[in-house]
Coordinates of C-alpha atoms in Angstrom, one line a residue:
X22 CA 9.0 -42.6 25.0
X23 CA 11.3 -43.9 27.3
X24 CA 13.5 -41.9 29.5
X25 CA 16.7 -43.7 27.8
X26 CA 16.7 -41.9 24.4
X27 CA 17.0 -38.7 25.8
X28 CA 20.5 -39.6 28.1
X29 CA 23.0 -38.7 25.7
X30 CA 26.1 -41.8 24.8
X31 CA 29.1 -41.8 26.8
X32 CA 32.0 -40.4 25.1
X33 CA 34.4 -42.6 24.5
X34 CA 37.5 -41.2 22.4
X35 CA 40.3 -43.0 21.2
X36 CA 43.9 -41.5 20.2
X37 CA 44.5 -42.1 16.1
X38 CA 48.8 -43.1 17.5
X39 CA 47.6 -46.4 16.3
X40 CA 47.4 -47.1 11.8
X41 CA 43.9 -46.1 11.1
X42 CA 41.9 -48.6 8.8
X43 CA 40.1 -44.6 7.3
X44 CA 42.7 -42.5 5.4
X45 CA 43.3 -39.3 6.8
X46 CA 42.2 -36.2 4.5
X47 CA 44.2 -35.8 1.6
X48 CA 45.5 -32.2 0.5
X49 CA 46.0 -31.5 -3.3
X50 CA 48.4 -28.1 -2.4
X51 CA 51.0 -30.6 -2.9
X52 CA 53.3 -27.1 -2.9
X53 CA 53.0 -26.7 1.4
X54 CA 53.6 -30.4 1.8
X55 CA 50.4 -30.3 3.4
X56 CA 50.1 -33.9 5.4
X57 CA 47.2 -34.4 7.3
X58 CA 47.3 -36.1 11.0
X59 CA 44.5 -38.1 12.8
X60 CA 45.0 -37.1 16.8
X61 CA 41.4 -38.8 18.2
X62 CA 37.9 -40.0 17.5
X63 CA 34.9 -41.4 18.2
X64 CA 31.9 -42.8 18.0
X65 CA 29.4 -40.5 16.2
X66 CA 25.9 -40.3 18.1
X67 CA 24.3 -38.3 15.7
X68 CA 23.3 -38.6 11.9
X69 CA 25.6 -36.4 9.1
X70 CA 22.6 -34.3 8.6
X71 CA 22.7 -32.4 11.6
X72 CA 26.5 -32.5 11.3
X73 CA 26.1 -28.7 9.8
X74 CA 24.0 -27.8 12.7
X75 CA 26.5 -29.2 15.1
X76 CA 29.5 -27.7 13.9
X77 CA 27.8 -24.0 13.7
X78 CA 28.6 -23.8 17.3
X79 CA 32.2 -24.3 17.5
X80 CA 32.0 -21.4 14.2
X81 CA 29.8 -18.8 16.4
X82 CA 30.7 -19.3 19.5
X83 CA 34.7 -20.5 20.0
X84 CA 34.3 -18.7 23.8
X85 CA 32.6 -21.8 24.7
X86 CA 35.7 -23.6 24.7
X87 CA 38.3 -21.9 25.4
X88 CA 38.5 -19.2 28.5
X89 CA 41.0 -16.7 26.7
X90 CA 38.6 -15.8 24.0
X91 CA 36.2 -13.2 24.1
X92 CA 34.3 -14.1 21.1
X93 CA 34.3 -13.9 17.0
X94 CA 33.5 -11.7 14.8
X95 CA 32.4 -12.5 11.1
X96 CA 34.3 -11.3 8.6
X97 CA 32.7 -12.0 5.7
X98 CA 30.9 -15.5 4.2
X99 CA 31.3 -17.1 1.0
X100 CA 29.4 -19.7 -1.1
X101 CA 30.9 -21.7 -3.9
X102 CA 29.9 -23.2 -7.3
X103 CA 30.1 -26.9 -7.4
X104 CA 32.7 -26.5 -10.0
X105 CA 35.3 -24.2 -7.8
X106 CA 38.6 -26.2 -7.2
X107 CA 39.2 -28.0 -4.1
X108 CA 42.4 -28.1 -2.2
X109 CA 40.7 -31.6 -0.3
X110 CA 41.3 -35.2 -2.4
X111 CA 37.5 -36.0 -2.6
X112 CA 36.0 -33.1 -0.9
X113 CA 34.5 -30.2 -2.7
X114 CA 34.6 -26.4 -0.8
X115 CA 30.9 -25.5 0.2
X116 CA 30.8 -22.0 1.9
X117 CA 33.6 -20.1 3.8
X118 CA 33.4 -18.0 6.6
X119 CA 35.9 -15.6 7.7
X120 CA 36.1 -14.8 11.4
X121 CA 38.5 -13.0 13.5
X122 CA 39.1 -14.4 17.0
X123 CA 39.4 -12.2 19.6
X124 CA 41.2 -12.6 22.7
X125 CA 39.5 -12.4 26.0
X126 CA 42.9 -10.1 27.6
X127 CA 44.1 -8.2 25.0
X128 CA 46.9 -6.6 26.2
X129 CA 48.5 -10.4 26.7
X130 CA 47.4 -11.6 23.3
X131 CA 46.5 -10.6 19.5
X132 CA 43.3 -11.3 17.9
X133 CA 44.0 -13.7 15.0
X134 CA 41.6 -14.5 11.7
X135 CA 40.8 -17.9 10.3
X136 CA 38.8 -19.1 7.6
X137 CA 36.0 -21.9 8.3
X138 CA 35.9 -23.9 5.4
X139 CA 32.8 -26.6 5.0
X140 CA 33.4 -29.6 2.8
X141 CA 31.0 -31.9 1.3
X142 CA 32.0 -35.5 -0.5
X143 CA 32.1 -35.3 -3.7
X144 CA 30.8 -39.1 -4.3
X145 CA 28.4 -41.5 -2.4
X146 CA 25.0 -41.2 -1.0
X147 CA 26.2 -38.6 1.0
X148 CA 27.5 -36.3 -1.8
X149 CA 27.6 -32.5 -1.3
X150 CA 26.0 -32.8 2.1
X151 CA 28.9 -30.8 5.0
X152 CA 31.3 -33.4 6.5
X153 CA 33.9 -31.9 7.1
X154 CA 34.9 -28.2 8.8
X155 CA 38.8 -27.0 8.2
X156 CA 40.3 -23.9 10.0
X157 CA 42.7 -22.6 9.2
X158 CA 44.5 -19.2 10.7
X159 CA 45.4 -16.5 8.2
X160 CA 48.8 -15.0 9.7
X161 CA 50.6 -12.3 8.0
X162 CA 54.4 -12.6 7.0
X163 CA 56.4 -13.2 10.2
X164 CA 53.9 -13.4 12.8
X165 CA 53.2 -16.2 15.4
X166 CA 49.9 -17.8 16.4
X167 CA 48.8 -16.7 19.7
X168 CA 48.9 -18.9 23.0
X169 CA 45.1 -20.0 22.7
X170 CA 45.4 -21.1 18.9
X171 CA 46.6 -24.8 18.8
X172 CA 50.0 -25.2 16.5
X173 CA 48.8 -26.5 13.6
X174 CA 48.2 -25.1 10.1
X175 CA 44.6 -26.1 9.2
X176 CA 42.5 -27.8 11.8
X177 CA 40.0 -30.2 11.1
X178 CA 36.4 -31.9 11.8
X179 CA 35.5 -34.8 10.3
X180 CA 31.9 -36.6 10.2
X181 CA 33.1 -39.9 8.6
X182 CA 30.2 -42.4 7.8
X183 CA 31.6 -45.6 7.9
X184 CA 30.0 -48.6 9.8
X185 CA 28.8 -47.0 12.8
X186 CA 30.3 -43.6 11.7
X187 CA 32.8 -41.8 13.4
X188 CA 33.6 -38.3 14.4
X189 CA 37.6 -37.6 14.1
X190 CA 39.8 -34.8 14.6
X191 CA 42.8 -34.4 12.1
X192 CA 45.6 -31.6 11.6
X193 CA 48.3 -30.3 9.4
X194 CA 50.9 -29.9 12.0
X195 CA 53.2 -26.8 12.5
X196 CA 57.2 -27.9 12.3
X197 CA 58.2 -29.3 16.2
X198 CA 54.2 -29.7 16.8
X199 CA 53.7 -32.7 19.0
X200 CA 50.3 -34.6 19.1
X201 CA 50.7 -37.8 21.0
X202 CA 48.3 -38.4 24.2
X203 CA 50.7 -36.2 26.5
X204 CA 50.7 -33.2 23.7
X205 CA 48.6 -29.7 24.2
X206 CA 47.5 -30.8 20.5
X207 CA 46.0 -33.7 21.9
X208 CA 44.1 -32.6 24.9
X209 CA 43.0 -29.5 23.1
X210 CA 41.3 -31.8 20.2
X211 CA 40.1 -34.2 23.2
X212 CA 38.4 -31.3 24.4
X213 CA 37.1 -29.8 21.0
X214 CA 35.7 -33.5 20.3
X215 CA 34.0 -33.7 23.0
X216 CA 32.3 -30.8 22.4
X217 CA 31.2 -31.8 18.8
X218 CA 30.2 -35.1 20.3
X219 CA 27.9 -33.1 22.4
X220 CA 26.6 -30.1 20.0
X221 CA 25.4 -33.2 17.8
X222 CA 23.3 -34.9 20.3
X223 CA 21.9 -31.7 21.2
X224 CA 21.1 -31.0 17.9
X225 CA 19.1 -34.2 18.0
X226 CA 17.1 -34.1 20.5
X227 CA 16.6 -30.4 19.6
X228 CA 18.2 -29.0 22.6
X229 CA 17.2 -25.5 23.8
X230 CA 19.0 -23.1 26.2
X231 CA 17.4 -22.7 29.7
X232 CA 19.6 -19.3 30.2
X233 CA 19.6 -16.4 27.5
X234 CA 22.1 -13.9 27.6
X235 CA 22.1 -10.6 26.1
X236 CA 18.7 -9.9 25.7
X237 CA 18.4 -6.2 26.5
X238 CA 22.4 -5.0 25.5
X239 CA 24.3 -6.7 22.9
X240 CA 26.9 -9.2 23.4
X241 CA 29.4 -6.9 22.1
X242 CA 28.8 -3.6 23.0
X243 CA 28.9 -4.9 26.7
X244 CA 31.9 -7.1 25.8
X245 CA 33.9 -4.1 24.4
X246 CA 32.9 -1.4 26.9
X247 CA 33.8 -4.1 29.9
X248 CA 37.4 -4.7 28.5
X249 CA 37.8 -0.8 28.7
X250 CA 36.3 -1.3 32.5
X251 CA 38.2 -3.7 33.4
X252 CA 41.3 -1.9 32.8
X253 CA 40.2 0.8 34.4
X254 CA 39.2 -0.4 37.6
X255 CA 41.2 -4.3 38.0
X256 CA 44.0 -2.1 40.8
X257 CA 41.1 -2.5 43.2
X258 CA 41.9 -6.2 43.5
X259 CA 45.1 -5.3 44.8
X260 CA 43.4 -2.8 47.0
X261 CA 40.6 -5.0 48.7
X262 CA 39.9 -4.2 52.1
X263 CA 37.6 -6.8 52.8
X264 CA 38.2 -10.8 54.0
X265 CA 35.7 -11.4 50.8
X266 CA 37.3 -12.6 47.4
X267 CA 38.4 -9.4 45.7
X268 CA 38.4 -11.6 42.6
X269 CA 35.0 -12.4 42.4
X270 CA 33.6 -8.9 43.5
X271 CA 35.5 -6.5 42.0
X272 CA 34.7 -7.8 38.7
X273 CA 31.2 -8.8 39.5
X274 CA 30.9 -4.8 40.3
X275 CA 32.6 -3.8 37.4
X276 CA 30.5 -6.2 35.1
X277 CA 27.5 -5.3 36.7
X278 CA 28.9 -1.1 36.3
X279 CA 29.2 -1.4 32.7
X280 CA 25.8 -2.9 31.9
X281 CA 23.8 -0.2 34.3
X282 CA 25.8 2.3 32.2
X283 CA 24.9 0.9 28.3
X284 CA 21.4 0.6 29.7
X285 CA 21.0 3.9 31.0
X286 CA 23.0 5.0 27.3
X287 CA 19.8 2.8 25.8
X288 CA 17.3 4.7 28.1
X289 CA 18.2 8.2 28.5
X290 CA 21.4 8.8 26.2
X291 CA 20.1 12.8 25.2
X292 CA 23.1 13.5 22.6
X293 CA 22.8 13.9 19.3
X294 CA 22.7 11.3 16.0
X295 CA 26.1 10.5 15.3
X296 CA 27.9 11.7 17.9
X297 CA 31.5 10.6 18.6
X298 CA 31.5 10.1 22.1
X299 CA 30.9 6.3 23.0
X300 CA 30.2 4.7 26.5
X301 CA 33.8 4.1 27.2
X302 CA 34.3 8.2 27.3
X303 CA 33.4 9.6 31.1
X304 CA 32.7 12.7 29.0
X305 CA 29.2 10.9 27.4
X306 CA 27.8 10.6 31.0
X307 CA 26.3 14.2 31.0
X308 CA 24.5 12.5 28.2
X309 CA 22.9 9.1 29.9
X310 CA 22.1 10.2 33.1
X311 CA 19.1 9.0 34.6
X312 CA 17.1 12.4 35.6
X313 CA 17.4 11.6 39.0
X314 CA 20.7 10.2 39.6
X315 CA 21.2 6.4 40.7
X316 CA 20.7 4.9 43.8
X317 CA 21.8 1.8 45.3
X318 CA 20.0 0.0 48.1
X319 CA 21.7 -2.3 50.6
X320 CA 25.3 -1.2 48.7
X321 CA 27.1 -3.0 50.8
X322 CA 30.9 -2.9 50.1
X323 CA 30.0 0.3 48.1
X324 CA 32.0 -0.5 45.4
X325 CA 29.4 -0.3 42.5
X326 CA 28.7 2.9 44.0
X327 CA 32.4 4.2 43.8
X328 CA 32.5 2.9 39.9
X329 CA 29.4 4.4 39.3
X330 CA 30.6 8.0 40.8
X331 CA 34.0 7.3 39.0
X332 CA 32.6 7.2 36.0
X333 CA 30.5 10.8 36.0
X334 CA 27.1 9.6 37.2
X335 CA 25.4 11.4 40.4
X336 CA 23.8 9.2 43.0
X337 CA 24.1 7.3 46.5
X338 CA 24.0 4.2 48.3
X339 CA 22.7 3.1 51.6
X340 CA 23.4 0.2 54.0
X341 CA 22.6 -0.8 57.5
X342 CA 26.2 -1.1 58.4
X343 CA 29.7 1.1 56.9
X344 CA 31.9 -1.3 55.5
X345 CA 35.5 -0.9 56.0
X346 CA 36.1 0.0 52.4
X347 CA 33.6 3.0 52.8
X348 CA 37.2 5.2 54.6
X349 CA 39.5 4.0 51.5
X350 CA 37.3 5.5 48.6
X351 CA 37.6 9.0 47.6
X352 CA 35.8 11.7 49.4
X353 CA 33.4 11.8 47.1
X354 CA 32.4 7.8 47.3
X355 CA 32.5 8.4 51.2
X356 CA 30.2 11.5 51.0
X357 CA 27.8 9.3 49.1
X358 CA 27.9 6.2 51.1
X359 CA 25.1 6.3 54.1
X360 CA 24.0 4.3 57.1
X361 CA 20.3 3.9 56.8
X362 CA 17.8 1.4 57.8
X363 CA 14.8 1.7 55.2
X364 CA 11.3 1.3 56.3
X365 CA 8.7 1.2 53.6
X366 CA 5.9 1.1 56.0
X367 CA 6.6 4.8 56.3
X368 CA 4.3 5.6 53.7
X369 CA 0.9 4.7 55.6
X370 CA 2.5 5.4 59.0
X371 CA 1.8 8.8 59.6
X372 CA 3.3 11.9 58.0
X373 CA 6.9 13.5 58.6
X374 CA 7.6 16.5 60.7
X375 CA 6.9 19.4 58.4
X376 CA 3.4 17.3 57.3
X377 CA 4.7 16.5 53.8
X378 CA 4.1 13.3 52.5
X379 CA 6.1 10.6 54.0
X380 CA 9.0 9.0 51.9
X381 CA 11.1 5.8 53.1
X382 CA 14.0 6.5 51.5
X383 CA 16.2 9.5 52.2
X384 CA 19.0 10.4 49.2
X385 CA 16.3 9.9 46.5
X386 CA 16.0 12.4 43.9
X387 CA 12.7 12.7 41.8
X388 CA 13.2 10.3 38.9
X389 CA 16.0 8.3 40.2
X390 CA 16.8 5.0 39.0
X391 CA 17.4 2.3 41.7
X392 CA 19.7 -0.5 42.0
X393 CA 19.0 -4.0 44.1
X394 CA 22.1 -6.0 43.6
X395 CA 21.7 -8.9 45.8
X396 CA 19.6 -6.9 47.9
X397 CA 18.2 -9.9 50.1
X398 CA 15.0 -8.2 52.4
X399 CA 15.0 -5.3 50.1
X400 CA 14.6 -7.2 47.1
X401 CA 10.7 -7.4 46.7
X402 CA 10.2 -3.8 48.1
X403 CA 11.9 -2.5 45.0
X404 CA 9.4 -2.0 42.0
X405 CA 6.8 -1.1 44.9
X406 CA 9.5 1.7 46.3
X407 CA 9.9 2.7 42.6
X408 CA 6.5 3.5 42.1
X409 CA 5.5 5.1 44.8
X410 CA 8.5 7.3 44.7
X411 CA 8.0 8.4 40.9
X412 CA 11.6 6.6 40.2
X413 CA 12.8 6.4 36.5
X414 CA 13.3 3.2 36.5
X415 CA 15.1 0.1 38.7
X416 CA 17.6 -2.6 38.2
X417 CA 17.2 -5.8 40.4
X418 CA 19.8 -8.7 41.0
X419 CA 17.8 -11.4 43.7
X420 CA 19.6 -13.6 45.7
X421 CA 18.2 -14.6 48.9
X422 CA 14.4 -15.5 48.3
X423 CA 12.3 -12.4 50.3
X424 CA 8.6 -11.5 50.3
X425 CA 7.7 -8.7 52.0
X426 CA 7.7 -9.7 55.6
X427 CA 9.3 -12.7 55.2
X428 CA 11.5 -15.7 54.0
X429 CA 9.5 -16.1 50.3
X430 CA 8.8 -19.8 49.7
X431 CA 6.6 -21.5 47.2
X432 CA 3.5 -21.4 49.0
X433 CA 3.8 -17.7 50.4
X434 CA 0.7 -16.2 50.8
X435 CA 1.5 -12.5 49.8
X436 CA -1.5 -11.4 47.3
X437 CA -0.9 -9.2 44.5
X438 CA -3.9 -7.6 43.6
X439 CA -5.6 -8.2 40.2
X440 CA -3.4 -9.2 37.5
X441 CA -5.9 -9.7 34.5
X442 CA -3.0 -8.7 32.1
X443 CA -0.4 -11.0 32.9
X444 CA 0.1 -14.4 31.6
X445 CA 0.7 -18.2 33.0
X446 CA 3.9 -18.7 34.9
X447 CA 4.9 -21.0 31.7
X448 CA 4.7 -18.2 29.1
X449 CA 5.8 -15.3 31.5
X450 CA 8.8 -17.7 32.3
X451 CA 9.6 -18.1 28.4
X452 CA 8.9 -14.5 27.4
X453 CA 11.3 -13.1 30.2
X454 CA 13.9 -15.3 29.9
X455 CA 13.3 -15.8 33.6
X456 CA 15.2 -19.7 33.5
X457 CA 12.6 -21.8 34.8
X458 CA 13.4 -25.6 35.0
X459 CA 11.2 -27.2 33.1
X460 CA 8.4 -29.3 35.0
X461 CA 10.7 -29.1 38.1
X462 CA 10.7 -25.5 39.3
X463 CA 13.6 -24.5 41.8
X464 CA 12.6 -22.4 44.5
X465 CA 14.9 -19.6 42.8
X466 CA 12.6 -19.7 39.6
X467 CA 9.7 -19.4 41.1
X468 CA 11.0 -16.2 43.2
X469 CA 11.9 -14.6 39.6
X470 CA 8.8 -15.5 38.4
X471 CA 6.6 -14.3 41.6
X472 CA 8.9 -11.0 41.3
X473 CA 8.3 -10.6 37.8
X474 CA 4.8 -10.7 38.2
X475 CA 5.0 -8.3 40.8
X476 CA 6.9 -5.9 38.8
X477 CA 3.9 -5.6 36.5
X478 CA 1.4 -5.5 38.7
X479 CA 3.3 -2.1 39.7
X480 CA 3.0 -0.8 36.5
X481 CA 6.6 -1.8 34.6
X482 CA 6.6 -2.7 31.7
X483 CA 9.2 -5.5 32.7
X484 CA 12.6 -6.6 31.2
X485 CA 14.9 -9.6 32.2
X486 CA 18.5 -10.9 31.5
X487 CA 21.4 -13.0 32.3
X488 CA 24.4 -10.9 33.6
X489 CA 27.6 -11.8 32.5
X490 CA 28.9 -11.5 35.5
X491 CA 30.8 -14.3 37.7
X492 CA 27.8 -15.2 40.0
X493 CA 25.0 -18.1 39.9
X494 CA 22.7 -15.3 41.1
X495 CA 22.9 -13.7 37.9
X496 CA 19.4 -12.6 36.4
X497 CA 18.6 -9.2 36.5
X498 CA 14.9 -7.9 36.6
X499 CA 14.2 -4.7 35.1
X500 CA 11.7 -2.1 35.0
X501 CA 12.7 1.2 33.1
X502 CA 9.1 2.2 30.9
X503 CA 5.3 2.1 32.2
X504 CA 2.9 -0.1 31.3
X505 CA 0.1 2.0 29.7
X506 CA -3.8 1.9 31.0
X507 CA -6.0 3.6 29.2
X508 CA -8.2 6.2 30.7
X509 CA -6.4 5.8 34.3
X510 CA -2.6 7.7 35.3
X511 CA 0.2 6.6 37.4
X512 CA -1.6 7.3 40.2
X513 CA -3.7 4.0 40.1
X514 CA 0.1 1.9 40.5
X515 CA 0.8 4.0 43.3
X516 CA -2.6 3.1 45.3
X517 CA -1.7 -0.5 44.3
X518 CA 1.7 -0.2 45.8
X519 CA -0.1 2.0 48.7
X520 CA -2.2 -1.3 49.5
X521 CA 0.5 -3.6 49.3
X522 CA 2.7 -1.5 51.9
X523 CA -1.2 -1.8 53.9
X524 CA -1.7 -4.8 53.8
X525 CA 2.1 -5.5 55.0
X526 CA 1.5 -3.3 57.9
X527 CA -2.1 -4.6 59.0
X528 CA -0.1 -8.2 59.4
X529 CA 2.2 -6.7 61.9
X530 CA 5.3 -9.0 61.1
X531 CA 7.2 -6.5 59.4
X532 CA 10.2 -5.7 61.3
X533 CA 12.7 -2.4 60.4
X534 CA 16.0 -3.3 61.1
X535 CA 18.4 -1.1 62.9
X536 CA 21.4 0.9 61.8
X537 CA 24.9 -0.7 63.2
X538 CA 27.9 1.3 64.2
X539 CA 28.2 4.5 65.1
X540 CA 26.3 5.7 62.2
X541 CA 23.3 4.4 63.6
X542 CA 23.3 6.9 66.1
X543 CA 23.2 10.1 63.8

């Protein structure tokens, strides 16, 4: 087929100031005045069919196009009889669909509810097929619309089929409601047209998703408990000690806080059915904690660490270097921030002092759970570290593409031992969620994929998923159950993990890296 088809039109709008040759809608609640305004079309890309399909998006997901909403939540739905009464000349009501909007800062504005009404013609060769989505926002006696609701009455999409068929915007204006080309009307539905223009050629060329969110926790658990985190913890913008954008990394941490703590609620939450405590209550900690504690390799600023104590749970993070923020936390962050350098090859390099078995990592508890969050050199080391140590499970955010020993590329040479169980790179990419690129594989994709892999060669039973969180290094690997062999124990992952660390060491390029600042001297 050639390549052409698949490039999706230009979009090429057009303001509706000038007399338009298609009459606007027609309202028959003649009792509002209703009058209905054409602001901007164009040309429509797609056929009316996939119209429905198309405008589903915009219903589901209003997030996607506009930054000060969270997300909706449906109300109820509703299906009409061909005969119910139509307030459209023309147009009979299909379904309904109540939503409430709510705002993405809601101490700043209110959540608001509209009804999504679907319209099909009532004549032609189109009849009864959806052409036509109205919202309209349901505002109690005396209230105003909120600042990221356009000022208009009913709002509407139109799928018009003339000859070539059109896509067109039109609204019942609110009194003093401008909608000329220099409105907020008008560059909102310039933007909201767009978007249809777009949702319908992605319906027809059946357009898929590359990225996944919210595999493993629920969109709106994790949105609700992060609102309550964010409120909580956004004064450490204003109390940033690094030269590093408090804006992106407080948040980041904070996003990444709240999903470590609804996963560990998912993993080890020991309470009882029905209790009343939720996430959001420091109190339900006792309840989620991983047996072990957390902790949190390479922590680097050590804030996740600090929101992580704050919030009730027991663990530690280490670093080559103190940061300047570690003296600014509370004494007991700083007592659980450490300068350590960690060397895996400990494990086959002899045996420590007292002639116990040797461990590479100090300040881990049996059954911990570990964290990588951009961990760079550490990165690969984790689901191998987590095995041999017995950890509960481990959380890991790549970055910077690492093998063992070395800068990871596409043709690194690191073997992982006999992986009968584990698919093709295609399906494992599809079945994790793991992003890959189509035929064209980043480098990125094939490190998640190599990790990934790795992880179950050690024995996870592995889990991926897109953070919400504002970084492109986003995807989170995640091992918190075992992978089950039958007639063999844990201890055969740990030899495998044992062999790896062997093999790393028989190549001799492995290089532990030292401690900086005066902590590297204790």
């Amino acid at each position: 087929m050639d390549q052409s088809c698949h490039v999706r039109p230009r979009f090429t709008p057009s303001s509706c100031d000038c007399p338009q040759t298609i009459l606007p809608l027609i309202s028959t609640s003649t009792l509002q005045g209703d009058q209905w305004i054409p602001i901007v079309s164009c040309p429509a890309d797609f056929p009316l069919e996939l119209f429905e399909q198309a405008i589903e998006q915009f219903i589901h997901h209003p997030e996607y196009n506009s930054t000060l909403i969270l997300r909706s939540e449906i109300v109820r739905k509703t299906f009409y009889s061909r005969d119910m009464t139509s307030d459209l000349d023309s147009h009979r009501p299909i379904r309904n669909i109540h939503r409430t909007l709510l705002p993405r800062r809601p101490g700043r504005d209110a959540p608001i509810d509209q009804l999504c009404t679907l319209y099909g013609s009532t004549s032609g060769a189109h009849m009864d097929v959806p052409c036509t989505l109205v919202l309209s926002p349901l505002l109690p006696p005396g209230a105003s619309l909120p600042y990221y609701h356009p000022a208009v009455r009913h709002l509407a999409f139109r799928f018009i089929s003339s000859t070539p068929p059109i896509l067109r915007i039109e609204a019942v204006l609110l009194p003093d409601t401008l909608s000329d080309i220099n409105s907020r009307l008008y560059r909102t539905a310039l933007s909201l047209l767009e978007t249809l223009h777009r949702y319908g050629w992605g319906a027809m060329t059946h357009y898929q998703k590359r990225v996944m969110h919210d595999c493993v926790i629920p969109r709106e658990t994790y949105q609700n408990l992060y609102l309550v985190m964010r409120e909580r913890y956004k004064h450490l913008v204003s109390e940033w000690k690094e030269s590093t954008d408090p804006l992106k990394h407080v948040f980041e941490d904070i996003g990444i806080a709240t999903y470590l703590i609804l996963l560990w609620e998912q993993t080890y939450f020991q309470g009882t059915e029905g209790h009343n405590l939720t996430p959001a209550h420091v109190a339900h900690r006792d309840l989620s904690q991983p047996p072990g504690g957390f902790l949190d390799l390479g922590c680097g600023n050590g804030l996740l660490t600090h929101i992580l104590l704050s919030e009730g749970y027991h663990g530690h993070g280490i670093d080559l270097r103190a940061r300047t923020s570690w003296s600014h936390y509370s004494e007991h962050t700083r007592a659980a921030l450490h300068v350590h350098a960690l060397d895996p090859t400990q494990y086959v390099r002899g045996v420590t002092d007292n002639g116990s078995k040797p461990s590479a990592v100090p300040y881990l508890q049996p059954g911990a759970f570990l964290i990588g969050n951009h961990a760079d050199e550490l990165t690969p080391w984790l689901p191998v570290i987590a095995t041999m140590e017995y950890a509960s499970g481990y959380l890991s955010i790549p970055c910077c593409a690492w093998s063992f020993d070395d800068r990871f590329s596409r043709s690194s040479t690191v073997h992982i031992v006999d992986l009968p169980a584990i698919a093709d790179d295609e399906t494992l990419a599809d079945r994790l969620n793991l992003g890959r690129e189509g035929s064209h594989q980043s480098q990125y994709s094939v490190y998640r994929i190599w990790l990934a892999k790795l992880s179950q060669s050690m024995g996870w039973k592995v889990e991926c998923d897109t953070l919400r969180i504002p970084s492109t290094r986003n995807w989170a690997i995640i091992g918190r159950c075992r992978r089950e062999r039958i007639g063999d124990d844990t201890q055969f992952y740990v030899d495998r993990a044992l062999g790896i660390v062997q093999e790393v060491v028989k190549r001799g390029t492995f290089k532990t890296r030292t401690p900086e600042g005066k902590a590297g001297d204790q």
